[in-house]
Short mmCIF file of N, CA and C in Angstrom, two decimals:
data_model
loop_
_atom_site.label_atom_id
_atom_site.label_comp_id
_atom_site.label_asym_id
_atom_site.label_seq_id
_atom_site.Cartn_x
_atom_site.Cartn_y
_atom_site.Cartn_z
N UNK O 1 53.95 -21.80 50.76
CA UNK O 1 54.42 -22.65 51.83
C UNK O 1 54.22 -24.10 51.41
N UNK O 2 55.29 -24.91 51.45
CA UNK O 2 55.17 -26.30 50.99
C UNK O 2 54.33 -27.13 51.93
N UNK O 3 53.54 -28.03 51.36
CA UNK O 3 52.74 -28.97 52.16
C UNK O 3 53.56 -30.22 52.37
N UNK O 4 53.39 -30.81 53.54
CA UNK O 4 54.04 -32.08 53.81
C UNK O 4 53.08 -33.17 53.41
N UNK O 5 53.58 -34.18 52.73
CA UNK O 5 52.73 -35.27 52.27
C UNK O 5 53.43 -36.60 52.51
N UNK O 6 52.81 -37.68 52.10
CA UNK O 6 53.35 -39.01 52.34
C UNK O 6 53.75 -39.65 51.02
N UNK O 7 54.89 -40.39 51.01
CA UNK O 7 55.41 -40.98 49.78
C UNK O 7 56.19 -42.27 50.01
N UNK O 8 56.30 -43.12 49.04
CA UNK O 8 57.19 -44.27 48.90
C UNK O 8 56.83 -44.97 47.59
N UNK O 9 57.34 -46.16 47.36
CA UNK O 9 57.09 -46.81 46.07
C UNK O 9 56.42 -48.17 46.28
N UNK O 10 55.53 -48.51 45.37
CA UNK O 10 54.84 -49.79 45.49
C UNK O 10 55.73 -50.91 44.95
N UNK O 11 55.48 -52.12 45.43
CA UNK O 11 56.24 -53.28 44.97
C UNK O 11 56.04 -53.50 43.49
N UNK O 12 54.79 -53.32 43.03
CA UNK O 12 54.46 -53.52 41.61
C UNK O 12 55.29 -52.59 40.74
N UNK O 13 55.46 -51.36 41.17
CA UNK O 13 56.23 -50.37 40.41
C UNK O 13 57.72 -50.70 40.42
N UNK O 14 58.21 -51.19 41.54
CA UNK O 14 59.63 -51.51 41.69
C UNK O 14 60.05 -52.60 40.70
N UNK O 15 59.13 -53.47 40.33
CA UNK O 15 59.43 -54.57 39.41
C UNK O 15 59.44 -54.13 37.95
N UNK O 16 59.01 -52.91 37.67
CA UNK O 16 58.95 -52.41 36.29
C UNK O 16 60.24 -51.73 35.86
N UNK O 17 60.46 -51.71 34.55
CA UNK O 17 61.56 -50.95 33.99
C UNK O 17 61.10 -49.50 33.83
N UNK O 18 61.94 -48.53 34.16
CA UNK O 18 61.55 -47.13 33.97
C UNK O 18 61.55 -46.77 32.48
N UNK O 19 60.68 -45.82 32.10
CA UNK O 19 60.66 -45.36 30.71
C UNK O 19 61.67 -44.24 30.51
N UNK O 20 62.19 -43.70 31.60
CA UNK O 20 63.19 -42.63 31.53
C UNK O 20 64.14 -42.79 32.72
N UNK O 21 65.42 -42.63 32.45
CA UNK O 21 66.43 -42.62 33.50
C UNK O 21 67.27 -41.35 33.31
N UNK O 22 67.30 -40.50 34.31
CA UNK O 22 68.07 -39.26 34.25
C UNK O 22 69.56 -39.55 34.14
N UNK O 23 70.23 -38.98 33.15
CA UNK O 23 71.66 -39.28 32.97
C UNK O 23 72.55 -38.78 34.11
N UNK O 24 72.07 -37.82 34.89
CA UNK O 24 72.87 -37.29 36.01
C UNK O 24 72.28 -37.69 37.36
N UNK O 25 71.53 -38.78 37.42
CA UNK O 25 70.84 -39.19 38.64
C UNK O 25 71.80 -39.45 39.80
N UNK O 26 72.86 -40.20 39.57
CA UNK O 26 73.81 -40.52 40.64
C UNK O 26 74.54 -39.26 41.10
N UNK O 27 74.89 -38.42 40.17
CA UNK O 27 75.57 -37.17 40.52
C UNK O 27 74.69 -36.27 41.36
N UNK O 28 73.43 -36.13 40.97
CA UNK O 28 72.49 -35.29 41.72
C UNK O 28 72.27 -35.84 43.13
N UNK O 29 72.14 -37.14 43.25
CA UNK O 29 71.95 -37.77 44.55
C UNK O 29 73.17 -37.56 45.44
N UNK O 30 74.34 -37.75 44.88
CA UNK O 30 75.60 -37.55 45.64
C UNK O 30 75.75 -36.10 46.06
N UNK O 31 75.42 -35.18 45.18
CA UNK O 31 75.51 -33.75 45.50
C UNK O 31 74.63 -33.41 46.69
N UNK O 32 73.40 -33.92 46.69
CA UNK O 32 72.49 -33.64 47.82
C UNK O 32 72.99 -34.28 49.10
N UNK O 33 73.53 -35.51 49.02
CA UNK O 33 74.04 -36.18 50.22
C UNK O 33 75.23 -35.41 50.80
N UNK O 34 76.15 -34.99 49.95
CA UNK O 34 77.32 -34.24 50.42
C UNK O 34 76.90 -32.90 51.01
N UNK O 35 75.97 -32.22 50.36
CA UNK O 35 75.50 -30.93 50.84
C UNK O 35 74.84 -31.05 52.21
N UNK O 36 73.96 -32.03 52.38
CA UNK O 36 73.29 -32.23 53.68
C UNK O 36 74.30 -32.63 54.76
N UNK O 37 75.28 -33.45 54.40
CA UNK O 37 76.29 -33.88 55.36
C UNK O 37 77.16 -32.71 55.82
N UNK O 38 77.60 -31.88 54.87
CA UNK O 38 78.45 -30.75 55.27
C UNK O 38 77.68 -29.75 56.12
N UNK O 39 76.38 -29.57 55.85
CA UNK O 39 75.58 -28.69 56.69
C UNK O 39 75.46 -29.27 58.10
N UNK O 40 75.25 -30.57 58.19
CA UNK O 40 75.16 -31.23 59.50
C UNK O 40 76.47 -31.13 60.26
N UNK O 41 77.58 -31.29 59.57
CA UNK O 41 78.90 -31.16 60.22
C UNK O 41 79.11 -29.72 60.71
N UNK O 42 78.73 -28.76 59.91
CA UNK O 42 78.87 -27.35 60.31
C UNK O 42 78.08 -27.07 61.58
N UNK O 43 76.85 -27.53 61.60
CA UNK O 43 76.00 -27.31 62.78
C UNK O 43 76.54 -28.12 63.97
N UNK O 44 77.03 -29.30 63.72
CA UNK O 44 77.54 -30.16 64.79
C UNK O 44 78.83 -29.66 65.41
N UNK O 45 79.64 -28.94 64.64
CA UNK O 45 80.91 -28.45 65.18
C UNK O 45 80.77 -27.18 66.01
N UNK O 46 79.65 -26.51 65.94
CA UNK O 46 79.46 -25.28 66.71
C UNK O 46 79.65 -25.52 68.20
N UNK O 47 79.04 -26.57 68.80
CA UNK O 47 79.28 -26.80 70.23
C UNK O 47 80.75 -27.10 70.55
N UNK O 48 81.44 -27.76 69.63
CA UNK O 48 82.86 -28.07 69.85
C UNK O 48 83.67 -26.77 69.90
N UNK O 49 83.37 -25.84 69.02
CA UNK O 49 84.11 -24.57 69.01
C UNK O 49 83.88 -23.76 70.27
N UNK O 50 82.72 -23.90 70.89
CA UNK O 50 82.46 -23.15 72.12
C UNK O 50 83.27 -23.66 73.30
N UNK O 51 83.82 -24.87 73.18
CA UNK O 51 84.62 -25.44 74.26
C UNK O 51 86.08 -24.99 74.22
N UNK O 52 86.46 -24.31 73.15
CA UNK O 52 87.85 -23.84 73.07
C UNK O 52 88.13 -22.80 74.15
N UNK O 53 89.29 -22.88 74.73
CA UNK O 53 89.66 -21.94 75.79
C UNK O 53 90.33 -20.70 75.19
N UNK O 54 90.25 -19.62 75.93
CA UNK O 54 90.93 -18.37 75.57
C UNK O 54 90.57 -17.87 74.17
N UNK O 55 89.30 -17.94 73.84
CA UNK O 55 88.87 -17.47 72.54
C UNK O 55 87.95 -16.28 72.75
N UNK O 56 88.14 -15.27 71.96
CA UNK O 56 87.27 -14.10 72.02
C UNK O 56 85.88 -14.53 71.53
N UNK O 57 84.85 -14.32 72.35
CA UNK O 57 83.51 -14.79 72.04
C UNK O 57 82.92 -14.08 70.83
N UNK O 58 83.32 -12.85 70.57
CA UNK O 58 82.83 -12.13 69.40
C UNK O 58 83.36 -12.79 68.12
N UNK O 59 84.64 -13.10 68.14
CA UNK O 59 85.25 -13.76 66.97
C UNK O 59 84.66 -15.15 66.78
N UNK O 60 84.52 -15.88 67.88
CA UNK O 60 83.96 -17.23 67.81
C UNK O 60 82.51 -17.19 67.28
N UNK O 61 81.71 -16.26 67.79
CA UNK O 61 80.33 -16.13 67.33
C UNK O 61 80.25 -15.76 65.85
N UNK O 62 81.14 -14.90 65.41
CA UNK O 62 81.18 -14.51 64.00
C UNK O 62 81.55 -15.69 63.12
N UNK O 63 82.57 -16.45 63.54
CA UNK O 63 83.00 -17.62 62.76
C UNK O 63 81.90 -18.68 62.68
N UNK O 64 81.26 -18.96 63.81
CA UNK O 64 80.20 -19.97 63.82
C UNK O 64 79.00 -19.51 62.99
N UNK O 65 78.63 -18.25 63.13
CA UNK O 65 77.51 -17.71 62.35
C UNK O 65 77.78 -17.76 60.86
N UNK O 66 79.01 -17.40 60.48
CA UNK O 66 79.36 -17.42 59.06
C UNK O 66 79.37 -18.85 58.52
N UNK O 67 79.91 -19.79 59.30
CA UNK O 67 79.97 -21.18 58.84
C UNK O 67 78.58 -21.76 58.65
N UNK O 68 77.70 -21.54 59.61
CA UNK O 68 76.35 -22.09 59.53
C UNK O 68 75.57 -21.38 58.42
N UNK O 69 75.72 -20.07 58.29
CA UNK O 69 75.01 -19.32 57.26
C UNK O 69 75.44 -19.76 55.85
N UNK O 70 76.74 -19.86 55.63
CA UNK O 70 77.23 -20.23 54.30
C UNK O 70 76.86 -21.67 53.95
N UNK O 71 77.02 -22.57 54.90
CA UNK O 71 76.68 -23.97 54.65
C UNK O 71 75.17 -24.12 54.44
N UNK O 72 74.39 -23.42 55.24
CA UNK O 72 72.93 -23.47 55.10
C UNK O 72 72.47 -22.89 53.77
N UNK O 73 73.09 -21.79 53.35
CA UNK O 73 72.72 -21.17 52.08
C UNK O 73 73.06 -22.08 50.90
N UNK O 74 74.25 -22.68 50.92
CA UNK O 74 74.62 -23.56 49.81
C UNK O 74 73.75 -24.82 49.78
N UNK O 75 73.43 -25.37 50.96
CA UNK O 75 72.55 -26.54 51.02
C UNK O 75 71.15 -26.17 50.51
N UNK O 76 70.67 -25.00 50.89
CA UNK O 76 69.37 -24.55 50.42
C UNK O 76 69.32 -24.37 48.91
N UNK O 77 70.38 -23.80 48.34
CA UNK O 77 70.44 -23.61 46.89
C UNK O 77 70.51 -24.95 46.15
N UNK O 78 71.32 -25.87 46.66
CA UNK O 78 71.41 -27.19 46.04
C UNK O 78 70.05 -27.88 46.09
N UNK O 79 69.40 -27.81 47.24
CA UNK O 79 68.09 -28.43 47.40
C UNK O 79 67.07 -27.83 46.43
N UNK O 80 67.05 -26.52 46.35
CA UNK O 80 66.11 -25.83 45.44
C UNK O 80 66.36 -26.21 43.98
N UNK O 81 67.62 -26.28 43.58
CA UNK O 81 67.95 -26.55 42.18
C UNK O 81 67.75 -28.01 41.80
N UNK O 82 68.02 -28.94 42.71
CA UNK O 82 67.98 -30.37 42.37
C UNK O 82 66.62 -31.01 42.67
N UNK O 83 65.77 -30.39 43.49
CA UNK O 83 64.47 -30.99 43.82
C UNK O 83 63.66 -31.44 42.62
N UNK O 84 63.53 -30.65 41.53
CA UNK O 84 62.70 -31.11 40.42
C UNK O 84 63.37 -32.16 39.52
N UNK O 85 64.66 -32.46 39.73
CA UNK O 85 65.37 -33.36 38.83
C UNK O 85 64.77 -34.77 38.90
N UNK O 86 64.34 -35.29 37.76
CA UNK O 86 63.73 -36.62 37.69
C UNK O 86 64.84 -37.63 37.44
N UNK O 87 65.02 -38.55 38.41
CA UNK O 87 66.03 -39.59 38.24
C UNK O 87 65.48 -40.77 37.45
N UNK O 88 64.19 -41.07 37.64
CA UNK O 88 63.53 -42.11 36.84
C UNK O 88 62.06 -41.78 36.72
N UNK O 89 61.46 -42.27 35.64
CA UNK O 89 60.02 -42.10 35.43
C UNK O 89 59.43 -43.45 35.07
N UNK O 90 58.36 -43.79 35.76
CA UNK O 90 57.64 -45.05 35.51
C UNK O 90 56.24 -44.74 35.00
N UNK O 91 55.75 -45.57 34.12
CA UNK O 91 54.34 -45.52 33.73
C UNK O 91 53.76 -46.86 34.16
N UNK O 92 53.02 -46.85 35.28
CA UNK O 92 52.53 -48.12 35.85
C UNK O 92 51.65 -48.90 34.88
N UNK O 93 51.73 -50.20 34.96
CA UNK O 93 50.90 -51.08 34.14
C UNK O 93 49.96 -51.84 35.07
N UNK O 94 48.79 -52.13 34.56
CA UNK O 94 47.84 -52.93 35.34
C UNK O 94 48.27 -54.39 35.28
N UNK O 95 47.58 -55.24 36.01
CA UNK O 95 47.94 -56.64 36.06
C UNK O 95 47.82 -57.32 34.70
N UNK O 96 46.95 -56.80 33.80
CA UNK O 96 46.81 -57.41 32.47
C UNK O 96 47.82 -56.82 31.48
N UNK O 97 48.72 -55.92 31.92
CA UNK O 97 49.77 -55.40 31.06
C UNK O 97 49.46 -54.09 30.37
N UNK O 98 48.20 -53.63 30.40
CA UNK O 98 47.87 -52.38 29.71
C UNK O 98 48.26 -51.18 30.57
N UNK O 99 48.47 -50.04 29.93
CA UNK O 99 48.81 -48.84 30.66
C UNK O 99 47.58 -48.32 31.39
N UNK O 100 47.72 -48.03 32.68
CA UNK O 100 46.62 -47.48 33.46
C UNK O 100 46.42 -46.02 33.12
N UNK O 101 45.27 -45.55 33.00
CA UNK O 101 44.82 -44.18 32.83
C UNK O 101 45.91 -43.10 32.71
N UNK O 102 46.95 -43.38 31.98
CA UNK O 102 48.03 -42.42 31.74
C UNK O 102 48.53 -41.76 33.03
N UNK O 103 48.98 -42.58 33.93
CA UNK O 103 49.57 -42.10 35.18
C UNK O 103 51.08 -42.23 35.06
N UNK O 104 51.81 -41.21 35.48
CA UNK O 104 53.26 -41.26 35.53
C UNK O 104 53.73 -41.13 36.96
N UNK O 105 54.73 -41.92 37.33
CA UNK O 105 55.32 -41.82 38.67
C UNK O 105 56.74 -41.30 38.50
N UNK O 106 56.96 -40.09 39.00
CA UNK O 106 58.25 -39.43 38.89
C UNK O 106 59.07 -39.73 40.14
N UNK O 107 60.29 -40.22 39.94
CA UNK O 107 61.21 -40.41 41.05
C UNK O 107 62.14 -39.21 41.09
N UNK O 108 62.09 -38.46 42.17
CA UNK O 108 62.99 -37.33 42.38
C UNK O 108 63.84 -37.65 43.62
N UNK O 109 64.55 -36.66 44.13
CA UNK O 109 65.45 -36.89 45.25
C UNK O 109 65.04 -36.02 46.43
N UNK O 110 65.00 -36.58 47.64
CA UNK O 110 64.65 -35.78 48.80
C UNK O 110 65.88 -35.04 49.35
N UNK O 111 65.72 -34.36 50.46
CA UNK O 111 66.80 -33.54 51.05
C UNK O 111 68.07 -34.35 51.29
N UNK O 112 67.94 -35.62 51.66
CA UNK O 112 69.08 -36.46 51.99
C UNK O 112 69.59 -37.29 50.81
N UNK O 113 69.07 -37.05 49.60
CA UNK O 113 69.55 -37.76 48.42
C UNK O 113 68.89 -39.12 48.20
N UNK O 114 67.81 -39.38 48.91
CA UNK O 114 67.10 -40.65 48.75
C UNK O 114 65.95 -40.49 47.75
N UNK O 115 65.52 -41.58 47.11
CA UNK O 115 64.43 -41.49 46.15
C UNK O 115 63.11 -41.06 46.79
N UNK O 116 62.33 -40.31 46.04
CA UNK O 116 61.03 -39.81 46.48
C UNK O 116 60.10 -39.89 45.27
N UNK O 117 58.86 -40.31 45.45
CA UNK O 117 57.95 -40.61 44.34
C UNK O 117 56.72 -39.73 44.36
N UNK O 118 56.34 -39.24 43.17
CA UNK O 118 55.13 -38.44 42.99
C UNK O 118 54.40 -38.97 41.77
N UNK O 119 53.13 -39.34 41.94
CA UNK O 119 52.31 -39.82 40.82
C UNK O 119 51.44 -38.68 40.32
N UNK O 120 51.35 -38.56 38.99
CA UNK O 120 50.52 -37.52 38.37
C UNK O 120 49.77 -38.11 37.17
N UNK O 121 48.67 -37.47 36.78
CA UNK O 121 48.04 -37.81 35.51
C UNK O 121 48.87 -37.11 34.44
N UNK O 122 49.31 -37.84 33.44
CA UNK O 122 50.18 -37.27 32.41
C UNK O 122 49.47 -36.16 31.62
N UNK O 123 48.14 -36.21 31.54
CA UNK O 123 47.38 -35.16 30.84
C UNK O 123 47.46 -33.82 31.57
N UNK O 124 47.83 -33.84 32.85
CA UNK O 124 47.91 -32.61 33.65
C UNK O 124 49.27 -31.93 33.55
N UNK O 125 50.22 -32.51 32.83
CA UNK O 125 51.55 -31.92 32.68
C UNK O 125 51.59 -30.88 31.56
N UNK O 126 52.35 -29.82 31.79
CA UNK O 126 52.52 -28.75 30.82
C UNK O 126 54.02 -28.47 30.69
N UNK O 127 54.49 -28.26 29.46
CA UNK O 127 55.90 -27.90 29.27
C UNK O 127 56.14 -26.47 29.73
N UNK O 128 57.31 -26.23 30.31
CA UNK O 128 57.70 -24.87 30.72
C UNK O 128 59.15 -24.65 30.30
N UNK O 129 59.50 -23.39 30.10
CA UNK O 129 60.88 -23.03 29.79
C UNK O 129 61.46 -22.27 30.97
N UNK O 130 61.52 -22.92 32.11
CA UNK O 130 62.04 -22.27 33.32
C UNK O 130 63.36 -22.85 33.73
N UNK O 131 63.94 -22.23 34.74
CA UNK O 131 65.19 -22.75 35.28
C UNK O 131 64.90 -23.97 36.13
N UNK O 132 65.64 -25.03 35.91
CA UNK O 132 65.56 -26.25 36.70
C UNK O 132 64.21 -26.97 36.61
N UNK O 133 63.41 -26.71 35.60
CA UNK O 133 62.16 -27.44 35.40
C UNK O 133 61.78 -27.42 33.92
N UNK O 134 61.36 -28.56 33.39
CA UNK O 134 60.89 -28.62 32.01
C UNK O 134 59.41 -28.98 31.95
N UNK O 135 58.87 -29.51 33.06
CA UNK O 135 57.46 -29.87 33.14
C UNK O 135 56.89 -29.33 34.46
N UNK O 136 55.63 -28.90 34.39
CA UNK O 136 54.92 -28.48 35.60
C UNK O 136 53.50 -28.96 35.50
N UNK O 137 52.80 -28.94 36.61
CA UNK O 137 51.40 -29.34 36.60
C UNK O 137 50.53 -28.17 36.19
N UNK O 138 49.48 -28.44 35.45
CA UNK O 138 48.53 -27.41 35.06
C UNK O 138 47.83 -26.88 36.30
N UNK O 139 47.31 -25.68 36.20
CA UNK O 139 46.61 -25.05 37.31
C UNK O 139 45.46 -25.94 37.79
N UNK O 140 45.39 -26.20 39.08
CA UNK O 140 44.33 -27.01 39.64
C UNK O 140 44.55 -28.51 39.57
N UNK O 141 45.64 -28.95 38.95
CA UNK O 141 45.91 -30.39 38.84
C UNK O 141 46.34 -30.95 40.19
N UNK O 142 46.02 -32.19 40.42
CA UNK O 142 46.33 -32.86 41.68
C UNK O 142 47.37 -33.96 41.45
N UNK O 143 48.12 -34.26 42.50
CA UNK O 143 49.11 -35.33 42.46
C UNK O 143 48.83 -36.31 43.59
N UNK O 144 49.67 -37.32 43.71
CA UNK O 144 49.55 -38.25 44.84
C UNK O 144 49.81 -37.50 46.14
N UNK O 145 50.54 -36.40 46.09
CA UNK O 145 50.80 -35.58 47.28
C UNK O 145 49.51 -34.97 47.83
N UNK O 146 48.52 -34.79 46.98
CA UNK O 146 47.25 -34.20 47.39
C UNK O 146 46.25 -35.25 47.87
N UNK O 147 46.66 -36.51 47.85
CA UNK O 147 45.81 -37.58 48.36
C UNK O 147 44.80 -38.15 47.39
N UNK O 148 44.98 -37.96 46.10
CA UNK O 148 44.07 -38.54 45.10
C UNK O 148 44.26 -40.07 45.17
N UNK O 149 43.20 -40.82 45.51
CA UNK O 149 43.35 -42.26 45.78
C UNK O 149 44.04 -43.07 44.68
N UNK O 150 43.65 -42.88 43.42
CA UNK O 150 44.28 -43.68 42.35
C UNK O 150 45.75 -43.34 42.16
N UNK O 151 46.13 -42.10 42.47
CA UNK O 151 47.53 -41.69 42.36
C UNK O 151 48.34 -42.18 43.57
N UNK O 152 47.72 -42.14 44.75
CA UNK O 152 48.39 -42.65 45.95
C UNK O 152 48.63 -44.15 45.79
N UNK O 153 47.67 -44.84 45.20
CA UNK O 153 47.81 -46.29 44.97
C UNK O 153 49.01 -46.58 44.05
N UNK O 154 49.29 -45.69 43.11
CA UNK O 154 50.40 -45.91 42.17
C UNK O 154 51.75 -45.85 42.87
N UNK O 155 51.87 -45.08 43.96
CA UNK O 155 53.14 -45.01 44.67
C UNK O 155 53.21 -45.95 45.85
N UNK O 156 52.06 -46.49 46.27
CA UNK O 156 52.04 -47.53 47.29
C UNK O 156 52.23 -47.04 48.70
N UNK O 157 53.04 -47.77 49.46
CA UNK O 157 53.30 -47.48 50.87
C UNK O 157 53.75 -46.03 51.04
N UNK O 158 53.38 -45.41 52.14
CA UNK O 158 53.62 -43.99 52.28
C UNK O 158 54.67 -43.64 53.33
N UNK O 159 55.43 -42.58 53.06
CA UNK O 159 56.38 -42.00 53.99
C UNK O 159 56.27 -40.48 53.88
N UNK O 160 56.88 -39.76 54.81
CA UNK O 160 56.82 -38.28 54.77
C UNK O 160 57.71 -37.72 53.68
N UNK O 161 57.29 -36.61 53.07
CA UNK O 161 58.07 -35.92 52.03
C UNK O 161 57.41 -34.60 51.68
N UNK O 162 58.04 -33.79 50.85
CA UNK O 162 57.47 -32.52 50.44
C UNK O 162 56.80 -32.63 49.08
N UNK O 163 55.78 -31.85 48.87
CA UNK O 163 55.00 -31.85 47.65
C UNK O 163 55.83 -31.40 46.45
N UNK O 164 55.66 -32.05 45.32
CA UNK O 164 56.34 -31.66 44.08
C UNK O 164 55.31 -31.28 43.04
N UNK O 165 55.55 -30.18 42.33
CA UNK O 165 54.68 -29.74 41.23
C UNK O 165 55.48 -29.45 39.98
N UNK O 166 56.80 -29.40 40.07
CA UNK O 166 57.66 -29.15 38.91
C UNK O 166 58.65 -30.29 38.79
N UNK O 167 58.99 -30.59 37.52
CA UNK O 167 59.89 -31.71 37.24
C UNK O 167 60.86 -31.31 36.13
N UNK O 168 62.08 -31.85 36.21
CA UNK O 168 63.06 -31.60 35.15
C UNK O 168 63.46 -32.94 34.53
N UNK O 169 63.19 -33.07 33.23
CA UNK O 169 63.71 -34.21 32.44
C UNK O 169 64.59 -33.61 31.35
N UNK O 170 65.66 -34.31 31.03
CA UNK O 170 66.58 -33.82 30.00
C UNK O 170 65.88 -33.77 28.65
N UNK O 171 66.31 -32.87 27.78
CA UNK O 171 65.73 -32.81 26.42
C UNK O 171 65.91 -34.13 25.69
N UNK O 172 65.12 -34.32 24.65
CA UNK O 172 65.12 -35.57 23.90
C UNK O 172 66.48 -35.94 23.33
N UNK O 173 67.35 -34.97 23.11
CA UNK O 173 68.65 -35.27 22.53
C UNK O 173 69.58 -35.96 23.51
N UNK O 174 69.30 -35.84 24.80
CA UNK O 174 70.14 -36.47 25.81
C UNK O 174 69.79 -37.95 25.95
N UNK O 175 70.63 -38.65 26.71
CA UNK O 175 70.40 -40.06 26.93
C UNK O 175 69.21 -40.28 27.87
N UNK O 176 68.73 -41.50 27.92
CA UNK O 176 67.71 -41.87 28.89
C UNK O 176 66.31 -41.97 28.33
N UNK O 177 66.06 -41.53 27.09
CA UNK O 177 64.71 -41.56 26.54
C UNK O 177 64.44 -42.91 25.87
N UNK O 178 63.39 -43.57 26.30
CA UNK O 178 62.94 -44.79 25.64
C UNK O 178 61.91 -44.37 24.59
N UNK O 179 61.52 -45.30 23.76
CA UNK O 179 60.50 -45.01 22.74
C UNK O 179 59.19 -44.59 23.42
N UNK O 180 58.86 -45.23 24.54
CA UNK O 180 57.64 -44.89 25.27
C UNK O 180 57.73 -43.48 25.85
N UNK O 181 58.91 -43.09 26.30
CA UNK O 181 59.11 -41.75 26.85
C UNK O 181 58.97 -40.70 25.74
N UNK O 182 59.52 -40.98 24.58
CA UNK O 182 59.40 -40.03 23.46
C UNK O 182 57.95 -39.81 23.07
N UNK O 183 57.16 -40.90 23.01
CA UNK O 183 55.75 -40.74 22.65
C UNK O 183 54.99 -40.00 23.75
N UNK O 184 55.36 -40.22 25.01
CA UNK O 184 54.71 -39.49 26.10
C UNK O 184 55.00 -37.98 26.03
N UNK O 185 56.26 -37.62 25.73
CA UNK O 185 56.65 -36.21 25.65
C UNK O 185 55.93 -35.51 24.50
N UNK O 186 55.63 -36.24 23.42
CA UNK O 186 54.91 -35.62 22.30
C UNK O 186 53.48 -35.28 22.65
N UNK O 187 52.90 -36.00 23.62
CA UNK O 187 51.51 -35.73 23.99
C UNK O 187 51.37 -34.60 24.99
N UNK O 188 52.47 -34.18 25.62
CA UNK O 188 52.41 -33.11 26.61
C UNK O 188 52.33 -31.78 25.90
N UNK O 189 51.42 -30.91 26.37
CA UNK O 189 51.17 -29.61 25.73
C UNK O 189 52.38 -28.71 25.81
#
């Protein structure tokens, strides 16, 4: 069962250049926005269909149930598949310019296609060969979603969101990898 946690981005992080930019970030965001919108329209049109006159209620109920079920299923699948997609990755720097305790802030996409941030210790990441994820957290590892103070500080101001433990970054052969990102990927187990 997913835990609800708090998220947003700090001003200090917003001023930094990301070390990784997902090549399909805009496409993934648009896909989630369209999916959520079509589900909302499907649910919103159900009351309108009930106002139609001279309609067999069995047929109407079947049509409405099918529309909501299919739209809900497709929205759920899109959400499940795109949730781990990393649109940008930041490695926060302290005020003196040095890298802080190897913390990474992953920008993913929420249900509505808006940015969502999760801070993790980079030493806690493990490579995986799964569907829709290339990195996961080691057993027992904590994120900013779990309320670890130094990680929460990296993401700054907080808003509601769902906990993330898996992330997808494109392989090194794809676009978006900076030299800093390549060295970070080499250190991950």
